[in-house]
XYZ file of N, CA and C in Angstrom:
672
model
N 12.895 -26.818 5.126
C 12.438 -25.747 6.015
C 12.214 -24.469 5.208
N 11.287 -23.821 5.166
C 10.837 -22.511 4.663
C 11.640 -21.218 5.376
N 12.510 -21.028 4.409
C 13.729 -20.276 5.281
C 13.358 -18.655 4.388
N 13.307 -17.431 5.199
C 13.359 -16.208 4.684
C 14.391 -15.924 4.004
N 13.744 -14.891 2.688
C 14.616 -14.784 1.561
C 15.641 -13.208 1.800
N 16.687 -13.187 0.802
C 17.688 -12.178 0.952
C 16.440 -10.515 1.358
N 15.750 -10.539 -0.099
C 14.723 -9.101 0.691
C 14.073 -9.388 1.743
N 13.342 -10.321 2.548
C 12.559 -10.463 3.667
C 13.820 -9.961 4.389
N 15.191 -11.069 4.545
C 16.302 -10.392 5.443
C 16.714 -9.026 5.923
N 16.739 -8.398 4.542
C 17.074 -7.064 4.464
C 15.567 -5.958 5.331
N 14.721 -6.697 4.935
C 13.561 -5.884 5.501
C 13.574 -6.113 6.969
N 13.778 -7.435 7.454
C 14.100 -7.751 8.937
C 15.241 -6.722 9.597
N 16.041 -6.821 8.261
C 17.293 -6.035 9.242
C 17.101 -4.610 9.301
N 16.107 -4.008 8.565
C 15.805 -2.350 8.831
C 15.288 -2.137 10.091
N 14.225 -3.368 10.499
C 13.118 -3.408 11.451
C 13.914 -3.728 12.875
N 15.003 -4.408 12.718
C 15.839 -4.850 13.984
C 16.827 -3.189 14.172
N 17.216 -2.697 13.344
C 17.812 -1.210 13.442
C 17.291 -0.018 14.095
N 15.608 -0.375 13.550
C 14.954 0.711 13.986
C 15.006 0.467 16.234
N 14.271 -0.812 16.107
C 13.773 -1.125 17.089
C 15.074 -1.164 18.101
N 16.201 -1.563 17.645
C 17.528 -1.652 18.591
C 17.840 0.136 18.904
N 17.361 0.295 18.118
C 18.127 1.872 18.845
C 16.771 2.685 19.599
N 15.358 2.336 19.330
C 14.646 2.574 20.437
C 14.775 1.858 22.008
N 15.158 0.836 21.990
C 15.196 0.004 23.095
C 16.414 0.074 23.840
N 17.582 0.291 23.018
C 19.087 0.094 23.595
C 19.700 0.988 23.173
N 19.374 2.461 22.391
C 20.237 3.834 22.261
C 19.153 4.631 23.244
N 17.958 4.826 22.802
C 16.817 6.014 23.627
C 16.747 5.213 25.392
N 16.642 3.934 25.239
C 16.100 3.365 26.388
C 17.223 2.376 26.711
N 16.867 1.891 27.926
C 18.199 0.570 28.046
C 17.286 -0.732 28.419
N 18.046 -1.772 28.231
C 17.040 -3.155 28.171
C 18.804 -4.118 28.825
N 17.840 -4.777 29.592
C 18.310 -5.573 30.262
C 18.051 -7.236 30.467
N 18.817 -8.207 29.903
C 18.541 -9.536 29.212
C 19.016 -10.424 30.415
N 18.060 -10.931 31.231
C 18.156 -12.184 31.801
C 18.082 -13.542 30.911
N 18.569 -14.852 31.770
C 18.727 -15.971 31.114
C 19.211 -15.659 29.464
N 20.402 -15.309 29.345
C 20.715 -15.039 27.561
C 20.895 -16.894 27.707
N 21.690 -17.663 28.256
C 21.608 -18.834 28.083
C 20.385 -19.980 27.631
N 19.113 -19.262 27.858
C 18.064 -19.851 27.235
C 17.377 -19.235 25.585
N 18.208 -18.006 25.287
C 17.677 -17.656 24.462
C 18.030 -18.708 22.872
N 16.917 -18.628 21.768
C 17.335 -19.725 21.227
C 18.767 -18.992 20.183
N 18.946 -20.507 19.746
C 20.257 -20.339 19.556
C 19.714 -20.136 17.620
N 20.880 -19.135 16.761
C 20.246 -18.990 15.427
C 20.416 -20.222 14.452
N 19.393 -20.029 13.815
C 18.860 -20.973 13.203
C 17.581 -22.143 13.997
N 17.855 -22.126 14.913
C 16.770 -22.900 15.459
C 15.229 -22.672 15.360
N 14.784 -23.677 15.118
C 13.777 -23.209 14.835
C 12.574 -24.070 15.272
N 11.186 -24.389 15.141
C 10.060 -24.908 15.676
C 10.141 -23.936 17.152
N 10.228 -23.138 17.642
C 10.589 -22.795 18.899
C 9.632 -22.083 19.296
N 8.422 -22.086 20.086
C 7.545 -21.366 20.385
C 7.529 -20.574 21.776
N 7.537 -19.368 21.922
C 8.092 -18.397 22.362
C 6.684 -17.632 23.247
N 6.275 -17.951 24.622
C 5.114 -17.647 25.027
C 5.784 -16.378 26.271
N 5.003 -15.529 26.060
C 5.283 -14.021 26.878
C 4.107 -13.391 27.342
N 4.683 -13.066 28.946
C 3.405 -11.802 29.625
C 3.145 -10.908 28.504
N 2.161 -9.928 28.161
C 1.862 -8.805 27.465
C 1.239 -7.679 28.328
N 2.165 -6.787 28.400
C 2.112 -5.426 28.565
C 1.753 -4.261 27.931
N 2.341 -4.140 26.645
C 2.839 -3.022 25.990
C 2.592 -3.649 24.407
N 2.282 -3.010 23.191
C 2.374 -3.262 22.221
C 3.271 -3.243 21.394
N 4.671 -2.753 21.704
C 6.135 -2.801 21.863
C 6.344 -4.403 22.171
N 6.037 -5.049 22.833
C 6.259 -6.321 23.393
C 6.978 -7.196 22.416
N 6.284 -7.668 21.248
C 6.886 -8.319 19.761
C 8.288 -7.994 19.682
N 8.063 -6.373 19.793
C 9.625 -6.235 19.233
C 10.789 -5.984 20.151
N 10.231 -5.913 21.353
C 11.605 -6.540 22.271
C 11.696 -7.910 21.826
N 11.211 -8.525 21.955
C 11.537 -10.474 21.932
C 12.270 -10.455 20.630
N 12.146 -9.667 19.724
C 12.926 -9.442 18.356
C 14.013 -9.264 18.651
N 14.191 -7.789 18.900
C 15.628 -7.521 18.833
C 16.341 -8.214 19.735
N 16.442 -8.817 20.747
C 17.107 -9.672 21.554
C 16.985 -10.995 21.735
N 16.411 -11.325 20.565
C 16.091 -13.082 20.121
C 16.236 -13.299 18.743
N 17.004 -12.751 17.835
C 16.657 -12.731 16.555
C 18.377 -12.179 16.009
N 18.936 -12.806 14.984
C 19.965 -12.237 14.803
C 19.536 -11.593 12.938
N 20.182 -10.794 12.567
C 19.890 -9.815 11.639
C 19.951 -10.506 10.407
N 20.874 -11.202 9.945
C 20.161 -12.693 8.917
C 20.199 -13.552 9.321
N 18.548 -14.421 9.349
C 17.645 -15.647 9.785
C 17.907 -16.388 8.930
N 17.910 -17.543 9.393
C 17.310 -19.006 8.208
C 16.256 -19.122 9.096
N 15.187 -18.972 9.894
C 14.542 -19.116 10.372
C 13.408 -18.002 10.446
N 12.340 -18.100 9.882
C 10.938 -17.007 9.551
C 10.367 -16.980 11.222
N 10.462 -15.724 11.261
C 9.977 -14.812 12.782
C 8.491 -14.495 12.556
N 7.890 -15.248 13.708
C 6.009 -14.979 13.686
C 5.624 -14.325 14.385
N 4.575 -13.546 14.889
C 4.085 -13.260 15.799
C 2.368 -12.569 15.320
N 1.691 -12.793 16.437
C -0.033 -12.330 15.949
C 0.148 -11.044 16.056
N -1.325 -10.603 15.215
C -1.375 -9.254 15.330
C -3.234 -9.382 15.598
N -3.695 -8.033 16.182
C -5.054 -7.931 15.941
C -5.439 -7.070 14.429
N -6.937 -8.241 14.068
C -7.178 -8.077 12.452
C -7.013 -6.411 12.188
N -7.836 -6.477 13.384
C -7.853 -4.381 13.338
C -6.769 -3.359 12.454
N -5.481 -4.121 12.912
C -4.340 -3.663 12.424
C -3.760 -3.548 10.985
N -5.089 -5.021 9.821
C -4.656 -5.263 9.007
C -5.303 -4.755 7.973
N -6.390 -3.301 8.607
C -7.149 -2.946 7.820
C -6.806 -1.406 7.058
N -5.576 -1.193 7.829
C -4.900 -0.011 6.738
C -3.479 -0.882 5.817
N -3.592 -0.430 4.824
C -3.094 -0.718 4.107
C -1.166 -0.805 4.165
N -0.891 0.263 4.291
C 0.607 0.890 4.533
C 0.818 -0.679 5.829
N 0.073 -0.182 7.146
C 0.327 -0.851 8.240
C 0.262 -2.728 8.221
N -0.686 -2.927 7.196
C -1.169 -4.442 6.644
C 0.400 -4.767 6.143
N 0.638 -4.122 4.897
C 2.305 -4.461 4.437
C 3.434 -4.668 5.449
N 3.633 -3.565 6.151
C 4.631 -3.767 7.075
C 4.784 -4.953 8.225
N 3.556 -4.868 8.982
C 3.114 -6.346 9.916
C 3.270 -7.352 9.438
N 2.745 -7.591 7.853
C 3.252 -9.029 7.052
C 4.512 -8.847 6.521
N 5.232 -8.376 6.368
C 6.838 -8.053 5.995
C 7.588 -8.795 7.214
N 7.004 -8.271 8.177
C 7.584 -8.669 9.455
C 7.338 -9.836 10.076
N 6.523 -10.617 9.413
C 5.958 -11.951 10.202
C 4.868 -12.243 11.072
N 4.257 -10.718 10.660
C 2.970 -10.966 11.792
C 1.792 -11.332 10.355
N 1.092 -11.653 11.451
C -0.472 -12.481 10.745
C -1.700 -11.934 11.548
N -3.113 -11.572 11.033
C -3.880 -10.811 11.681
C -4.801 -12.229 12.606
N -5.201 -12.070 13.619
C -5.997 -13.011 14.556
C -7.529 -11.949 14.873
N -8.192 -12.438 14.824
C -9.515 -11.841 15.346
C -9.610 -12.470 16.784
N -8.981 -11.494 17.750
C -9.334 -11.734 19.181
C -11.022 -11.826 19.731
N -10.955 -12.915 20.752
C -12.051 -13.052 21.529
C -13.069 -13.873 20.805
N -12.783 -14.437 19.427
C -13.621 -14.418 18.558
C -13.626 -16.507 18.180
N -12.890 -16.778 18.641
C -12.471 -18.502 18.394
C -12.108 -18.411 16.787
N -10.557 -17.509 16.423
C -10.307 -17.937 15.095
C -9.885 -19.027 14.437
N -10.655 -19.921 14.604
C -10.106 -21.205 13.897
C -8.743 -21.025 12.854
N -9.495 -20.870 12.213
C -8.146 -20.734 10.471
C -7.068 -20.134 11.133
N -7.129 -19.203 11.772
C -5.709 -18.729 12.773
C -5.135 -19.561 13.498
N -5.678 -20.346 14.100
C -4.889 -21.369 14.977
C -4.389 -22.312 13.982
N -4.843 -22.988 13.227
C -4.305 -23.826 11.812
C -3.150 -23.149 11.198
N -3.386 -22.191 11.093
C -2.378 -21.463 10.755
C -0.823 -20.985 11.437
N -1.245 -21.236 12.730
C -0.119 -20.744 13.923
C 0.493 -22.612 13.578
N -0.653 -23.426 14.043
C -0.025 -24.606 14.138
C 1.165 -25.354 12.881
N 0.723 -25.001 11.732
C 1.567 -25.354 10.330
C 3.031 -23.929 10.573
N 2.789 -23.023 11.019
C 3.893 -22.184 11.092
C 4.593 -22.982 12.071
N 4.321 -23.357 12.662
C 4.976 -23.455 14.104
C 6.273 -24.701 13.857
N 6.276 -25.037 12.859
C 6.795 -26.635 12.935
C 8.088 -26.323 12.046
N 8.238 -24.726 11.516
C 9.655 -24.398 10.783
C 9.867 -22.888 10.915
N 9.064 -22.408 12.344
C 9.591 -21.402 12.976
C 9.960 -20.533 13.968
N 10.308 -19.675 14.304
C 10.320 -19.188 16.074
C 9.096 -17.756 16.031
N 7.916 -18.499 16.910
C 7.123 -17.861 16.880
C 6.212 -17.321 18.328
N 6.142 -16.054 18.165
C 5.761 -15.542 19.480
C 4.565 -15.243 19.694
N 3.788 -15.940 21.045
C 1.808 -15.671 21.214
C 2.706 -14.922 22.296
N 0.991 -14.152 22.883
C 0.832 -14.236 24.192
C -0.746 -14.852 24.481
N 0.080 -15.918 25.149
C -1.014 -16.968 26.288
C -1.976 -16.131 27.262
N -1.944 -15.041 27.113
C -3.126 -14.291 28.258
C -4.193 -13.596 27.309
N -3.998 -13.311 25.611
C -4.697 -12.896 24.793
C -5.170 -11.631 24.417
N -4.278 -10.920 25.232
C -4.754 -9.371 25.568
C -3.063 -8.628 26.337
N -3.498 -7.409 26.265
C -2.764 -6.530 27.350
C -2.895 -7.143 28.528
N -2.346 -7.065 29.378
C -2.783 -6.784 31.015
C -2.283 -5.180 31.576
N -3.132 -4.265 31.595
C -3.458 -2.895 32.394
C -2.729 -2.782 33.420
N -2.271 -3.574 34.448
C -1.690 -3.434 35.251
C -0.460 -4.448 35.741
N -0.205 -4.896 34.766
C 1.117 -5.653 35.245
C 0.695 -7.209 35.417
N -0.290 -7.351 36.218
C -0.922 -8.597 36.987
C -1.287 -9.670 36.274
N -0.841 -10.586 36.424
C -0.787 -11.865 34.757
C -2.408 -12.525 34.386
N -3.090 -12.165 33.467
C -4.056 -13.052 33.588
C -4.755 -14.590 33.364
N -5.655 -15.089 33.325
C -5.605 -16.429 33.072
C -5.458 -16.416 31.797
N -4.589 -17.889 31.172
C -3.693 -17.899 30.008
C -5.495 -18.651 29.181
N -5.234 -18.535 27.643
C -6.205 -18.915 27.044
C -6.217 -20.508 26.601
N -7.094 -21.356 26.917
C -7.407 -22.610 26.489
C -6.523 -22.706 24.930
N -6.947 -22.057 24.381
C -6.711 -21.953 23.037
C -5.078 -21.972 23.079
N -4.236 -21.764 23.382
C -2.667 -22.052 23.168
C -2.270 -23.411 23.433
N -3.320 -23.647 24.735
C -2.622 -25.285 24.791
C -2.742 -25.886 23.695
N -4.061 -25.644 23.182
C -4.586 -26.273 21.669
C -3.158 -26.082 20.270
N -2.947 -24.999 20.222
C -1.990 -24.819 19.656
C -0.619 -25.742 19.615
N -0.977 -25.884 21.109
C 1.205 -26.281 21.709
C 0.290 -27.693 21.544
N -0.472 -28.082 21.340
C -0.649 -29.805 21.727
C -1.092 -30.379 19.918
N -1.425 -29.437 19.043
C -1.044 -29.760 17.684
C 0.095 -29.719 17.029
N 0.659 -28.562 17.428
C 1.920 -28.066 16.953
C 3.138 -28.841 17.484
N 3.136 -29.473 18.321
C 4.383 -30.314 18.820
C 5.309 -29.335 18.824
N 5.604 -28.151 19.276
C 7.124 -27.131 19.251
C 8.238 -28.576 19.637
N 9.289 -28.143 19.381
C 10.053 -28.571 19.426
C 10.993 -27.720 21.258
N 10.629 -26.957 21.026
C 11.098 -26.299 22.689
C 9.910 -24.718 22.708
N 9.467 -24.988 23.931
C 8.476 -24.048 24.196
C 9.142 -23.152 25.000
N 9.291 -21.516 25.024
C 10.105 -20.917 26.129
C 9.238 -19.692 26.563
N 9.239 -19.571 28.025
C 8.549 -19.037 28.833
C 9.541 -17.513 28.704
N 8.851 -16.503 28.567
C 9.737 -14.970 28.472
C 8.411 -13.947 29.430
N 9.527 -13.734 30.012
C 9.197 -12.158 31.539
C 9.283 -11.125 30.552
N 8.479 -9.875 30.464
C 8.597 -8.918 29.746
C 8.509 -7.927 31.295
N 9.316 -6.868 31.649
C 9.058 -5.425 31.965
C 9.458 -4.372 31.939
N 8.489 -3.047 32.018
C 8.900 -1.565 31.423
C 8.574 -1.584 30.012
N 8.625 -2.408 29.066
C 8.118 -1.633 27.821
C 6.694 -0.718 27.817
N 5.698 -0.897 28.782
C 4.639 -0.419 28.918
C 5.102 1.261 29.519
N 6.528 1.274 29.790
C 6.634 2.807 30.629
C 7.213 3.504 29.053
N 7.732 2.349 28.165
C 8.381 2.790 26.872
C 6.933 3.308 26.178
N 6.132 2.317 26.219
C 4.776 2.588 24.848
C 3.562 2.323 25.712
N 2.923 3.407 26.604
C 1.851 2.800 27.191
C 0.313 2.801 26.589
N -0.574 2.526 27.019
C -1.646 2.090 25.867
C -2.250 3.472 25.721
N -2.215 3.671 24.088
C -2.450 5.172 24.184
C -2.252 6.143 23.726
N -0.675 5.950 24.106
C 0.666 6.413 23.765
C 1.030 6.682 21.483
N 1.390 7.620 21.317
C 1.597 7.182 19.911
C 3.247 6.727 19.589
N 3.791 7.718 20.279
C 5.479 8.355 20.310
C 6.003 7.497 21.139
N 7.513 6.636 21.292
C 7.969 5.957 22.751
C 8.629 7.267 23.729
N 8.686 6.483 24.822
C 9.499 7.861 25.453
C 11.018 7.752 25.314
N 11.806 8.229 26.077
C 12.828 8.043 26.163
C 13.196 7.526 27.816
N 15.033 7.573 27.884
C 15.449 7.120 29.204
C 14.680 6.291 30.245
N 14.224 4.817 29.754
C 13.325 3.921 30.273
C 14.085 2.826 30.352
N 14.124 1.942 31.311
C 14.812 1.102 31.717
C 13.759 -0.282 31.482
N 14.119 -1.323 30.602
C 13.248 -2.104 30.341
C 13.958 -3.650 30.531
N 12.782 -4.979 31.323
C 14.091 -6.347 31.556
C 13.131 -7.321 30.632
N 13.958 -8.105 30.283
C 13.197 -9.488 29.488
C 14.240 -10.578 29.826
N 13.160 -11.383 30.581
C 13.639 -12.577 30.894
C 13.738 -13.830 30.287
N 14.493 -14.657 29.784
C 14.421 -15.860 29.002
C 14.363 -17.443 29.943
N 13.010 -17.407 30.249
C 13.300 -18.900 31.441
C 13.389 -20.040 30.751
N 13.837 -21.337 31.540
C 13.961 -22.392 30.982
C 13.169 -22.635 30.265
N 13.504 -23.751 28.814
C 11.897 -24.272 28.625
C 11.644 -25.174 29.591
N 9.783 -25.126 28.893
C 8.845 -25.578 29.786
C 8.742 -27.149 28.923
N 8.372 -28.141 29.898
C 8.232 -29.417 29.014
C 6.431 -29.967 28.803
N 5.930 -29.925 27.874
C 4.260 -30.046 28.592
C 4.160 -31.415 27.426
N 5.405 -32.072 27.286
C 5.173 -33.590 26.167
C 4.008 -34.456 26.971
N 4.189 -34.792 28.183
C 3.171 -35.483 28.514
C 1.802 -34.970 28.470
N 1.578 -34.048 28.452
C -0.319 -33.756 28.135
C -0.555 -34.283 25.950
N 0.542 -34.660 25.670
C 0.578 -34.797 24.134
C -0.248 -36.428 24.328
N 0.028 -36.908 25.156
C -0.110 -38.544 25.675
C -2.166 -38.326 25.591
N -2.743 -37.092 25.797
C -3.694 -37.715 26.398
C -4.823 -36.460 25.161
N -5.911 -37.014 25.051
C -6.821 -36.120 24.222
C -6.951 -35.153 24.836
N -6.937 -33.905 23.541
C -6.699 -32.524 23.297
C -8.090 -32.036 24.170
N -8.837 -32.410 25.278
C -10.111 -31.601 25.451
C -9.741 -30.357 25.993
N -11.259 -29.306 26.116
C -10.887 -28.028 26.648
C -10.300 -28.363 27.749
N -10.637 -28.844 28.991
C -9.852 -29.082 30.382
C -8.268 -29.438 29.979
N -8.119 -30.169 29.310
C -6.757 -30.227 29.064
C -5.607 -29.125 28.764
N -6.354 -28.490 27.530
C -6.167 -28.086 27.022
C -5.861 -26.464 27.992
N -6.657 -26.283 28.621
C -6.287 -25.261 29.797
C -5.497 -25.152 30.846
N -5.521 -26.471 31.160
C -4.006 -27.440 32.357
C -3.022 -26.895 31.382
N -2.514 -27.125 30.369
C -1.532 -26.554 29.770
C -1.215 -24.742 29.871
N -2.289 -24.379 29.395
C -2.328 -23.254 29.386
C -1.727 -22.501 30.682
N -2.564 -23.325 31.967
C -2.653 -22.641 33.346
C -1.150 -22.822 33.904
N -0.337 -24.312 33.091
C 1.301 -24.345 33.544
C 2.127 -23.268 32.992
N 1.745 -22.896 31.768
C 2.727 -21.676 31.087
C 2.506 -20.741 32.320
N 1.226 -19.638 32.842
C 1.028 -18.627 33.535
C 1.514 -18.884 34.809
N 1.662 -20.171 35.164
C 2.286 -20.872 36.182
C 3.924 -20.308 36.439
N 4.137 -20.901 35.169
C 5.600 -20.433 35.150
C 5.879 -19.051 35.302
N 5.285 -18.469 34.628
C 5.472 -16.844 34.276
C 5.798 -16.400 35.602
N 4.124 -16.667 36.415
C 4.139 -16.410 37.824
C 5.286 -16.387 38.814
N 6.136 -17.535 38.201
C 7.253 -17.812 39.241
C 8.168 -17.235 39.202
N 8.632 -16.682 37.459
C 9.832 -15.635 36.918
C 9.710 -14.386 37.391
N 7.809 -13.954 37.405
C 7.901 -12.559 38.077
C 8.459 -12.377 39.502
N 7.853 -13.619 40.694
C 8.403 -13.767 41.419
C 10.013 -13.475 41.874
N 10.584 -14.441 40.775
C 11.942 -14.775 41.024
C 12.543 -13.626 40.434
N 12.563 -12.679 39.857
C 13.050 -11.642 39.720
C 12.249 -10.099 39.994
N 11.406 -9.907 40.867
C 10.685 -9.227 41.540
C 10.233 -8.042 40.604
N 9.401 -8.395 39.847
C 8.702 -7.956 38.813
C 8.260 -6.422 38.922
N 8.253 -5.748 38.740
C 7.746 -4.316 38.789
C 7.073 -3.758 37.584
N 5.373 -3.713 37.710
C 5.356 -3.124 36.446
C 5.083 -1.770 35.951
């Protein structure tokens, strides 16, 4: 297993310092299902979340992630991000990788899929923000992902309030913001593995993750 080294650690653990005391000294955060969260060291674990806020990554961090990993932490970024330099270093320090949204990045998905099989790595299945809280349709393209990648446990995560922390826009977080992240069961989608990867398929998957989501916002009466 491709396990992060003592400096990656140390760089993780500045980034979990910073972000823990924005979220849980300035702001407070509140952790449903800790019983589903994965357990350390585990790993293949693919980690699918509503997106709100561009903060989002690093809640699922600091409250899914313990401060030395044997396990390399992923998550996308847009390419946009990877075109200043300073900001390019830090995002790849951290485990992010640039994706060209809207765009069908092949080599990115190849890329998510070979990560995926020795790490805990976080999409969001809707491909974008959502502006108002309201979940949108999840992208074909993840099922594709989850139906190469074989995760080993796929887990459905409720994000809300980080958008009142960092709203789009925003440079500075605020303060005294009350923020919840939910950890739902995993989801099991082995049987669509049984049958060829087409787009229709491949979106049935997709449409069960937003499925789920749907039901967590529900079940804990979502406010965004």
């Amino acid at each position: 297993m491709n396990e992060p080294g003592f400096i990656l650690n140390c760089w993780h653990a500045i980034g979990l310092s910073f972000w823990n005391f924005i979220f849980k000294i300035l702001n407070r955060v509140e952790v449903l299902g800790k019983e589903n969260i994965p357990r350390p060291g585990e790993s293949s674990v693919l980690i699918l979340s509503n997106h709100i806020s561009a903060i989002d990554p690093f809640l699922i961090a600091v409250t899914s992630l313990s401060y030395f990993s044997k396990v390399c932490w992923r998550a996308p970024a847009k390419e946009e991000l990877f075109n200043y330099p300073v900001i390019r270093n830090i995002l790849a320090s951290w485990g992010a990788f640039p994706v060209r949204r809207g765009k069908g990045d092949y080599e990115a998905m190849n890329q998510m899929t070979q990560m995926l099989r020795d790490s805990l790595m976080v999409l969001f299945p809707e491909g974008t923000r959502s502006k108002e809280g309201v979940l949108l349709k999840g992208k074909a393209g993840v099922g594709k992902i989850i139906w190469e990648g074989r995760p080993a446990k796929i887990l459905p995560v409720l994000i809300e309030g980080t958008n009142r922390i960092l709203p789009k826009g925003r440079i500075f977080p605020s303060v005294g913001k009350k923020t919840r992240i939910y950890y739902g069961r995993p989801i099991d989608l082995s049987p669509y593995y049984l049958k060829e990867p087409t787009i229709e398929l491949t979106q049935k998957m997709a449409d069960e993750v937003m499925s789920t989501l749907h039901d967590m916002q529900k079940e804990i009466n979502f406010r965004y």
